[in-house]
Amino acid sequence: MRIETRPAGDPEIAALVTAQQRELREADGGLDGQATVTRDDIHYLAVVLNERAVACGGVQALDSGTGEIKRMYVRPAFRGRGIGRQLLVALEELAFQQGHHTVCLETGSYLPAAIALYTSCGYAPIPVYGEYVDNPYSVCFAKSLPLAA
């Protein structure tokens, strides 16, 4: 397994984000206005196994000191192997390298496995922010990054 940077336009990143959005729409009952595409201002990482990207995530700057974890997704066939946890650590390192001292994220209240991962990795609940304020299913978390990695 390797974790590598990928551009926003990478076809495997696009496929993973599409799969993530499809799965989320099935889980949330198809909330209107929730579709998401890849964005150029997100720095993506891909987890590659056997030359195939099986997971992705990204970091987007919210401000000079805060990065937001975005589009974190592991294909269902590869869950339960610790890939998400390793990807999250790599995303935190990427955020740190970009100069962020805090990372935050949003997930759905209907995703208990995601919430368990984030809380077990030191993320604490915070008030819903930004574009998520009007989504009744959004829950947000944040974590302070160490000053030295």
Coordinates of C-alpha atoms in Angstrom, one line a residue:
M1 CA 0.0 0.0 0.0
R2 CA 1.2 3.5 -0.8
I3 CA -0.4 6.9 -0.3
E4 CA 0.4 9.5 -3.0
T5 CA -0.7 12.9 -4.0
R6 CA -3.1 13.2 -7.0
P7 CA -4.4 16.2 -8.9
A8 CA -8.1 17.1 -8.6
G9 CA -8.5 16.0 -12.3
D10 CA -7.2 12.5 -11.8
P11 CA -9.7 10.0 -13.1
E12 CA -9.4 7.7 -10.1
I13 CA -10.0 10.5 -7.7
A14 CA -13.1 11.5 -9.7
A15 CA -14.3 7.9 -9.7
L16 CA -13.8 7.6 -5.9
V17 CA -15.6 11.0 -5.2
T18 CA -18.5 9.8 -7.5
A19 CA -18.7 6.5 -5.6
Q20 CA -18.6 8.4 -2.3
Q21 CA -21.4 10.7 -3.3
R22 CA -23.5 7.8 -4.6
E23 CA -23.1 6.0 -1.3
L24 CA -23.9 9.1 0.7
R25 CA -27.1 9.7 -1.3
E26 CA -28.2 6.2 -0.6
A27 CA -27.5 6.6 3.1
D28 CA -29.1 10.0 3.5
G29 CA -32.2 9.3 1.4
G30 CA -31.1 11.6 -1.5
L31 CA -31.0 15.0 0.2
D32 CA -31.3 17.7 -2.5
G33 CA -28.3 19.9 -3.2
Q34 CA -25.7 17.6 -1.6
A35 CA -23.9 16.5 -4.8
T36 CA -20.2 17.2 -4.7
V37 CA -17.5 17.1 -7.4
T38 CA -13.8 17.3 -7.2
R39 CA -12.4 20.8 -6.7
D40 CA -9.1 22.3 -7.8
D41 CA -8.5 23.9 -4.4
I42 CA -8.5 20.6 -2.6
H43 CA -5.1 18.8 -2.3
Y44 CA -5.9 15.1 -2.8
L45 CA -4.2 11.9 -1.6
A46 CA -5.0 8.5 -2.9
V47 CA -4.4 5.1 -1.2
V48 CA -3.1 2.7 -3.9
L49 CA -3.2 -1.0 -3.7
N50 CA -2.1 -3.2 -6.6
E51 CA -1.8 -0.1 -8.8
R52 CA -5.5 0.9 -8.1
A53 CA -6.7 3.8 -6.0
V54 CA -9.0 2.3 -3.4
A55 CA -9.4 5.3 -1.1
C56 CA -9.0 9.1 -1.2
G57 CA -9.2 12.2 0.8
G58 CA -8.2 15.8 0.6
V59 CA -7.3 19.0 2.4
Q60 CA -8.8 22.3 1.6
A61 CA -7.6 25.6 3.3
L62 CA -10.4 27.3 5.3
D63 CA -8.0 30.0 6.4
S64 CA -4.2 30.3 6.9
G65 CA -4.3 28.2 10.0
T66 CA -7.2 25.8 9.4
G67 CA -7.5 23.0 6.9
E68 CA -10.6 21.0 6.2
I69 CA -10.5 17.3 5.5
K70 CA -12.7 16.6 2.5
R71 CA -13.9 13.7 0.4
M72 CA -12.5 11.0 2.7
Y73 CA -13.6 7.7 1.2
V74 CA -12.6 4.0 1.3
R75 CA -14.2 1.6 -1.2
P76 CA -16.4 -0.8 0.7
A77 CA -14.4 -3.9 -0.3
F78 CA -11.3 -2.4 1.4
R79 CA -12.9 -1.3 4.7
G80 CA -11.9 -2.8 8.0
R81 CA -8.2 -2.9 7.1
G82 CA -7.1 0.3 8.8
I83 CA -6.8 2.2 5.5
G84 CA -9.0 5.0 6.6
R85 CA -7.0 5.5 9.7
Q86 CA -3.7 5.6 7.8
L87 CA -5.2 8.0 5.2
L88 CA -6.4 10.3 8.0
V89 CA -2.9 10.4 9.5
A90 CA -1.5 11.2 6.0
L91 CA -4.1 14.0 5.5
E92 CA -3.2 15.5 8.9
E93 CA 0.4 15.5 7.9
L94 CA -0.4 17.1 4.6
A95 CA -2.4 19.8 6.4
F96 CA 0.5 20.4 8.8
Q97 CA 2.9 20.7 5.8
Q98 CA 0.5 23.3 4.4
G99 CA 0.9 25.3 7.6
H100 CA -2.4 24.4 9.3
H101 CA -2.4 24.0 13.0
T102 CA -6.0 22.9 13.1
V103 CA -8.0 20.5 10.9
C104 CA -11.8 20.2 10.9
L105 CA -14.2 18.1 9.0
E106 CA -17.9 17.4 8.4
T107 CA -19.6 14.1 8.2
G108 CA -23.2 12.8 8.4
S109 CA -24.9 11.9 11.6
Y110 CA -26.0 8.7 9.8
L111 CA -22.4 7.5 9.4
P112 CA -21.5 6.0 12.8
A113 CA -18.3 4.3 11.5
A114 CA -16.9 7.6 10.3
I115 CA -17.8 9.3 13.5
A116 CA -16.1 6.5 15.5
L117 CA -13.0 6.8 13.4
Y118 CA -12.7 10.5 13.8
T119 CA -13.4 10.5 17.6
S120 CA -10.9 7.6 18.1
C121 CA -8.3 9.7 16.3
G122 CA -8.7 12.6 18.6
Y123 CA -11.3 14.7 16.9
A124 CA -13.7 16.6 19.1
P125 CA -17.2 17.8 18.2
I126 CA -17.6 21.4 17.2
P127 CA -20.5 23.5 16.1
V128 CA -21.6 23.0 12.5
Y129 CA -20.0 25.6 10.3
G130 CA -20.0 27.1 6.8
E131 CA -21.9 25.4 4.0
Y132 CA -23.1 22.7 6.5
V133 CA -25.2 24.9 8.8
D134 CA -28.4 24.2 7.0
N135 CA -27.9 20.5 6.7
P136 CA -29.8 18.8 9.6
Y137 CA -27.6 15.7 9.2
S138 CA -24.2 17.4 9.4
V139 CA -21.9 16.9 12.4
C140 CA -18.5 18.6 12.6
F141 CA -15.3 17.8 14.3
A142 CA -11.9 19.5 14.8
K143 CA -8.4 18.5 16.0
S144 CA -5.3 20.6 16.9
L145 CA -2.2 19.4 15.1
P146 CA 1.0 19.0 17.1
L147 CA 3.5 21.9 16.6
A148 CA 6.2 19.5 15.5
A149 CA 5.7 16.3 13.5

